[in-house]
């Protein structure tokens, strides 16, 4: 997620700073973008799509390299809205821990999916198709968009403890399970990095040592039901103090004469 979202933060920040409406964003060449990641077992055809995010009012990136796989966005009654042909990236690994692909596969190729594509607002289902149009997997959450409110840190705090609990409230009227991505900015939203992902529940604990120091720090939470997305950001900046430097003696090693 961090690598994909990092492709578009500057345009997103500009749109927010200007208070750009969707109409103004469209005139400026910005649009909603769908961030997609997942994997395909090239041997068995088993596939998995991670919970997707819709990033609003964002500059597009280079279209995917055409290939024999396709991401298909569908609307009412399964009508095809748009189709993105792509070529996944091949990676030889022994399986994906905790996934349906985590088994004794003998080291065959895993095909990795990392896409940012224009989103169609009326999308209700996303299909992943393999060669020949075979549907490998689908995501079709309810029609309601989740809602999220970031509670803490929400502005004015100084994070002097070793850990910080980032908390929020999130709800989905359809009862879909929600997944949360937590981003951190040390510079009032000029840059963002992911500090927690695939979070379930209403909070997560983050070591403060993992957060670069900043006097204009912010958290942002993204919540998704697999497709529909909501986000909220700290209402005002907080402070992450400078960290003590760390040092380790590498040479000479213990016991050296």
Tab-separated table of C-alpha atoms in Angstrom:
chain	number	residue	atom	x	y	z
A	1	UNK	CA	0.000	0.000	0.000
A	2	UNK	CA	2.741	2.456	0.912
A	3	UNK	CA	4.492	2.076	-2.430
A	4	UNK	CA	1.245	2.445	-4.375
A	5	UNK	CA	-0.082	5.430	-2.454
A	6	UNK	CA	3.350	7.075	-2.623
A	7	UNK	CA	2.822	7.379	-6.377
A	8	UNK	CA	0.160	10.044	-5.936
A	9	UNK	CA	0.467	12.020	-2.660
A	10	UNK	CA	1.635	15.361	-4.033
A	11	UNK	CA	-1.389	15.855	-6.266
A	12	UNK	CA	-3.642	14.683	-3.448
A	13	UNK	CA	-2.088	17.184	-1.040
A	14	UNK	CA	-2.431	19.999	-3.548
A	15	UNK	CA	-6.111	19.195	-4.054
A	16	UNK	CA	-6.716	19.194	-0.306
A	17	UNK	CA	-4.822	22.433	0.285
A	18	UNK	CA	-6.828	24.168	-2.410
A	19	UNK	CA	-10.104	22.742	-1.146
A	20	UNK	CA	-10.680	21.384	-4.643
A	21	UNK	CA	-14.148	20.078	-5.389
A	22	UNK	CA	-14.631	17.077	-7.650
A	23	UNK	CA	-15.547	19.380	-10.532
A	24	UNK	CA	-12.406	21.469	-10.089
A	25	UNK	CA	-10.347	18.303	-9.689
A	26	UNK	CA	-11.722	16.975	-12.964
A	27	UNK	CA	-10.839	20.238	-14.695
A	28	UNK	CA	-7.303	19.955	-13.306
A	29	UNK	CA	-6.918	16.426	-14.685
A	30	UNK	CA	-7.443	14.715	-11.313
A	31	UNK	CA	-9.750	11.767	-10.720
A	32	UNK	CA	-10.483	9.010	-8.235
A	33	UNK	CA	-7.886	6.244	-8.443
A	34	UNK	CA	-8.275	2.604	-7.362
A	35	UNK	CA	-5.247	1.122	-5.574
A	36	UNK	CA	-5.105	-2.629	-6.165
A	37	UNK	CA	-2.685	-5.268	-4.911
A	38	UNK	CA	-2.840	-9.034	-4.786
A	39	UNK	CA	-1.313	-12.265	-5.985
A	40	UNK	CA	-1.934	-15.195	-8.321
A	41	UNK	CA	-0.508	-18.708	-8.081
A	42	UNK	CA	0.637	-19.355	-11.635
A	43	UNK	CA	0.458	-23.119	-11.072
A	44	UNK	CA	-3.040	-23.449	-9.638
A	45	UNK	CA	-4.728	-20.205	-10.653
A	46	UNK	CA	-5.571	-19.434	-7.024
A	47	UNK	CA	-5.778	-15.676	-6.609
A	48	UNK	CA	-6.221	-13.118	-3.877
A	49	UNK	CA	-7.058	-9.423	-4.020
A	50	UNK	CA	-6.101	-7.391	-0.961
A	51	UNK	CA	-8.650	-4.862	0.334
A	52	UNK	CA	-8.621	-2.042	-2.219
A	53	UNK	CA	-8.584	1.704	-1.637
A	54	UNK	CA	-10.197	4.508	-3.634
A	55	UNK	CA	-7.960	7.591	-3.442
A	56	UNK	CA	-10.024	10.655	-4.471
A	57	UNK	CA	-9.000	13.642	-6.605
A	58	UNK	CA	-5.605	12.274	-7.511
A	59	UNK	CA	-3.338	12.471	-10.534
A	60	UNK	CA	-3.190	9.273	-12.522
A	61	UNK	CA	-0.076	7.174	-13.033
A	62	UNK	CA	1.208	5.313	-16.074
A	63	UNK	CA	-1.371	2.773	-17.327
A	64	UNK	CA	-0.501	-0.866	-16.628
A	65	UNK	CA	1.481	-2.846	-19.158
A	66	UNK	CA	-1.084	-4.790	-21.236
A	67	UNK	CA	-1.173	-8.522	-20.648
A	68	UNK	CA	-3.392	-11.597	-20.557
A	69	UNK	CA	-4.910	-10.762	-17.152
A	70	UNK	CA	-7.600	-8.151	-16.571
A	71	UNK	CA	-9.154	-6.176	-13.737
A	72	UNK	CA	-12.829	-5.611	-14.547
A	73	UNK	CA	-15.002	-3.031	-12.774
A	74	UNK	CA	-18.717	-3.873	-12.867
A	75	UNK	CA	-21.843	-1.955	-11.938
A	76	UNK	CA	-25.542	-2.733	-11.583
A	77	UNK	CA	-26.600	-6.227	-12.712
A	78	UNK	CA	-22.952	-7.073	-13.399
A	79	UNK	CA	-22.629	-4.688	-16.327
A	80	UNK	CA	-19.017	-4.126	-17.333
A	81	UNK	CA	-17.961	-0.522	-16.701
A	82	UNK	CA	-14.282	-0.652	-17.608
A	83	UNK	CA	-11.608	-3.269	-18.214
A	84	UNK	CA	-7.894	-2.911	-17.460
A	85	UNK	CA	-5.686	-5.520	-19.118
A	86	UNK	CA	-2.362	-5.941	-17.330
A	87	UNK	CA	0.683	-8.170	-16.973
A	88	UNK	CA	1.427	-9.169	-13.355
A	89	UNK	CA	4.975	-9.285	-12.056
A	90	UNK	CA	6.469	-12.743	-11.609
A	91	UNK	CA	8.081	-13.588	-8.287
A	92	UNK	CA	9.459	-16.957	-7.157
A	93	UNK	CA	8.559	-17.454	-3.503
A	94	UNK	CA	7.431	-20.464	-1.482
A	95	UNK	CA	4.001	-19.108	-0.639
A	96	UNK	CA	2.343	-16.165	1.060
A	97	UNK	CA	2.139	-16.613	4.849
A	98	UNK	CA	-1.406	-16.610	6.155
A	99	UNK	CA	-2.987	-16.796	2.699
A	100	UNK	CA	-4.636	-19.419	0.554
A	101	UNK	CA	-1.319	-19.651	-1.287
A	102	UNK	CA	0.603	-20.568	1.886
A	103	UNK	CA	1.290	-24.253	1.233
A	104	UNK	CA	3.939	-26.610	-0.067
A	105	UNK	CA	4.057	-25.258	-3.578
A	106	UNK	CA	7.574	-26.282	-4.454
A	107	UNK	CA	8.749	-22.750	-5.159
A	108	UNK	CA	6.685	-22.139	-8.306
A	109	UNK	CA	6.070	-18.607	-9.554
A	110	UNK	CA	3.712	-16.210	-7.812
A	111	UNK	CA	2.321	-13.392	-9.956
A	112	UNK	CA	2.102	-10.103	-8.060
A	113	UNK	CA	-0.533	-7.456	-8.769
A	114	UNK	CA	0.277	-3.789	-8.087
A	115	UNK	CA	-1.998	-1.377	-9.930
A	116	UNK	CA	-3.313	2.171	-9.694
A	117	UNK	CA	-6.153	2.636	-12.184
A	118	UNK	CA	-8.986	5.166	-12.679
A	119	UNK	CA	-12.024	4.320	-10.571
A	120	UNK	CA	-15.651	4.419	-11.749
A	121	UNK	CA	-17.935	5.696	-8.995
A	122	UNK	CA	-20.808	3.295	-9.757
A	123	UNK	CA	-18.602	0.204	-9.304
A	124	UNK	CA	-20.195	-2.499	-7.159
A	125	UNK	CA	-17.965	-5.455	-8.043
A	126	UNK	CA	-14.368	-6.004	-9.119
A	127	UNK	CA	-13.409	-9.181	-11.013
A	128	UNK	CA	-9.908	-10.496	-11.560
A	129	UNK	CA	-9.820	-12.387	-14.842
A	130	UNK	CA	-7.130	-14.754	-16.039
A	131	UNK	CA	-6.157	-15.709	-19.590
A	132	UNK	CA	-9.223	-16.523	-21.640
A	133	UNK	CA	-11.530	-14.512	-19.400
A	134	UNK	CA	-11.704	-17.017	-16.540
A	135	UNK	CA	-12.752	-15.261	-13.317
A	136	UNK	CA	-10.084	-16.005	-10.719
A	137	UNK	CA	-11.629	-14.042	-7.846
A	138	UNK	CA	-14.173	-11.278	-7.222
A	139	UNK	CA	-14.819	-8.643	-4.599
A	140	UNK	CA	-18.378	-7.366	-4.191
A	141	UNK	CA	-18.994	-5.613	-0.861
A	142	UNK	CA	-22.246	-3.862	0.031
A	143	UNK	CA	-23.228	-0.573	-1.532
A	144	UNK	CA	-22.799	1.527	1.631
A	145	UNK	CA	-19.538	3.386	2.090
A	146	UNK	CA	-17.853	2.935	5.463
A	147	UNK	CA	-17.440	5.918	7.777
A	148	UNK	CA	-14.418	6.660	9.936
A	149	UNK	CA	-13.437	9.323	12.477
A	150	UNK	CA	-9.878	9.588	13.768
A	151	UNK	CA	-10.003	10.137	17.529
A	152	UNK	CA	-6.398	10.247	18.743
A	153	UNK	CA	-3.872	11.739	18.315
A	154	UNK	CA	-6.051	14.502	16.943
A	155	UNK	CA	-3.915	17.625	17.418
A	156	UNK	CA	-1.900	19.413	20.092
A	157	UNK	CA	-0.338	16.348	21.712
A	158	UNK	CA	3.364	15.716	22.296
A	159	UNK	CA	4.193	12.035	21.831
A	160	UNK	CA	6.798	11.631	24.584
A	161	UNK	CA	6.027	7.982	25.494
A	162	UNK	CA	7.623	4.962	23.829
A	163	UNK	CA	4.371	4.025	22.087
A	164	UNK	CA	1.331	5.821	20.752
A	165	UNK	CA	-2.151	4.370	20.423
A	166	UNK	CA	-3.835	5.577	17.254
A	167	UNK	CA	-7.592	5.198	17.708
A	168	UNK	CA	-10.634	5.784	15.529
A	169	UNK	CA	-14.277	4.820	15.149
A	170	UNK	CA	-15.408	3.111	11.965
A	171	UNK	CA	-18.726	1.657	10.860
A	172	UNK	CA	-20.220	0.067	7.762
A	173	UNK	CA	-24.010	-0.090	7.436
A	174	UNK	CA	-23.781	-3.304	5.410
A	175	UNK	CA	-21.842	-5.036	8.171
A	176	UNK	CA	-18.872	-5.698	5.877
A	177	UNK	CA	-15.570	-6.432	7.647
A	178	UNK	CA	-13.347	-3.350	7.574
A	179	UNK	CA	-9.600	-3.111	7.096
A	180	UNK	CA	-7.600	-0.035	8.097
A	181	UNK	CA	-4.390	1.477	6.764
A	182	UNK	CA	-2.620	4.040	8.987
A	183	UNK	CA	-0.382	6.712	7.433
A	184	UNK	CA	1.938	9.172	9.176
A	185	UNK	CA	3.237	12.573	8.079
A	186	UNK	CA	5.960	14.496	9.960
A	187	UNK	CA	5.492	17.635	7.840
A	188	UNK	CA	1.817	18.625	7.924
A	189	UNK	CA	0.820	16.361	5.052
A	190	UNK	CA	3.588	17.146	2.587
A	191	UNK	CA	4.723	13.511	2.679
A	192	UNK	CA	3.134	10.318	3.987
A	193	UNK	CA	4.333	6.845	4.867
A	194	UNK	CA	2.424	3.742	5.949
A	195	UNK	CA	3.019	2.786	9.595
A	196	UNK	CA	0.329	0.084	10.016
A	197	UNK	CA	-1.719	-1.876	7.507
A	198	UNK	CA	-4.277	-4.682	7.436
A	199	UNK	CA	-5.493	-3.447	10.824
A	200	UNK	CA	-8.865	-4.618	12.135
A	201	UNK	CA	-10.635	-3.112	15.111
A	202	UNK	CA	-10.637	0.485	16.321
A	203	UNK	CA	-7.002	1.158	17.277
A	204	UNK	CA	-3.401	0.142	16.813
A	205	UNK	CA	-0.231	0.677	18.873
A	206	UNK	CA	2.808	2.122	17.064
A	207	UNK	CA	6.352	2.520	18.489
A	208	UNK	CA	7.167	6.223	18.485
A	209	UNK	CA	10.734	5.331	17.470
A	210	UNK	CA	9.260	4.335	14.075
A	211	UNK	CA	7.935	7.868	13.511
A	212	UNK	CA	10.323	10.519	12.157
A	213	UNK	CA	10.389	13.566	14.421
A	214	UNK	CA	8.278	16.545	13.461
A	215	UNK	CA	6.543	19.561	14.981
A	216	UNK	CA	3.735	19.363	12.384
A	217	UNK	CA	2.919	15.663	12.565
A	218	UNK	CA	-0.357	14.085	11.451
A	219	UNK	CA	-1.965	10.662	11.276
A	220	UNK	CA	-4.387	9.603	8.556
A	221	UNK	CA	-6.536	6.480	8.578
A	222	UNK	CA	-7.996	4.818	5.506
A	223	UNK	CA	-10.785	2.284	6.033
A	224	UNK	CA	-12.083	-0.038	3.316
A	225	UNK	CA	-14.710	-2.754	3.074
A	226	UNK	CA	-12.653	-4.251	0.267
A	227	UNK	CA	-13.635	-1.581	-2.247
A	228	UNK	CA	-15.612	1.335	-0.771
A	229	UNK	CA	-13.280	3.648	1.089
A	230	UNK	CA	-13.356	6.394	3.708
A	231	UNK	CA	-10.580	8.423	5.286
A	232	UNK	CA	-9.977	10.882	8.112
A	233	UNK	CA	-6.953	12.900	9.229
A	234	UNK	CA	-5.883	14.442	12.534
A	235	UNK	CA	-7.743	17.731	12.982
A	236	UNK	CA	-4.502	19.573	13.829
A	237	UNK	CA	-0.772	18.747	14.016
A	238	UNK	CA	0.913	17.189	17.033
A	239	UNK	CA	4.592	16.944	18.013
A	240	UNK	CA	6.931	13.977	17.747
A	241	UNK	CA	10.147	15.022	19.590
A	242	UNK	CA	13.602	14.320	18.246
A	243	UNK	CA	14.740	10.787	19.030
A	244	UNK	CA	17.959	9.943	20.803
A	245	UNK	CA	20.609	8.728	18.369
A	246	UNK	CA	21.383	5.018	18.326
A	247	UNK	CA	24.879	3.581	18.045
A	248	UNK	CA	26.288	0.086	17.703
A	249	UNK	CA	29.943	-1.006	17.727
A	250	UNK	CA	30.506	-3.355	14.774
A	251	UNK	CA	34.282	-3.806	14.936
A	252	UNK	CA	36.226	-5.103	16.779
A	253	UNK	CA	33.825	-7.885	17.777
A	254	UNK	CA	33.653	-9.309	21.277
A	255	UNK	CA	36.623	-11.564	22.065
A	256	UNK	CA	38.854	-10.075	19.368
A	257	UNK	CA	42.579	-9.910	20.217
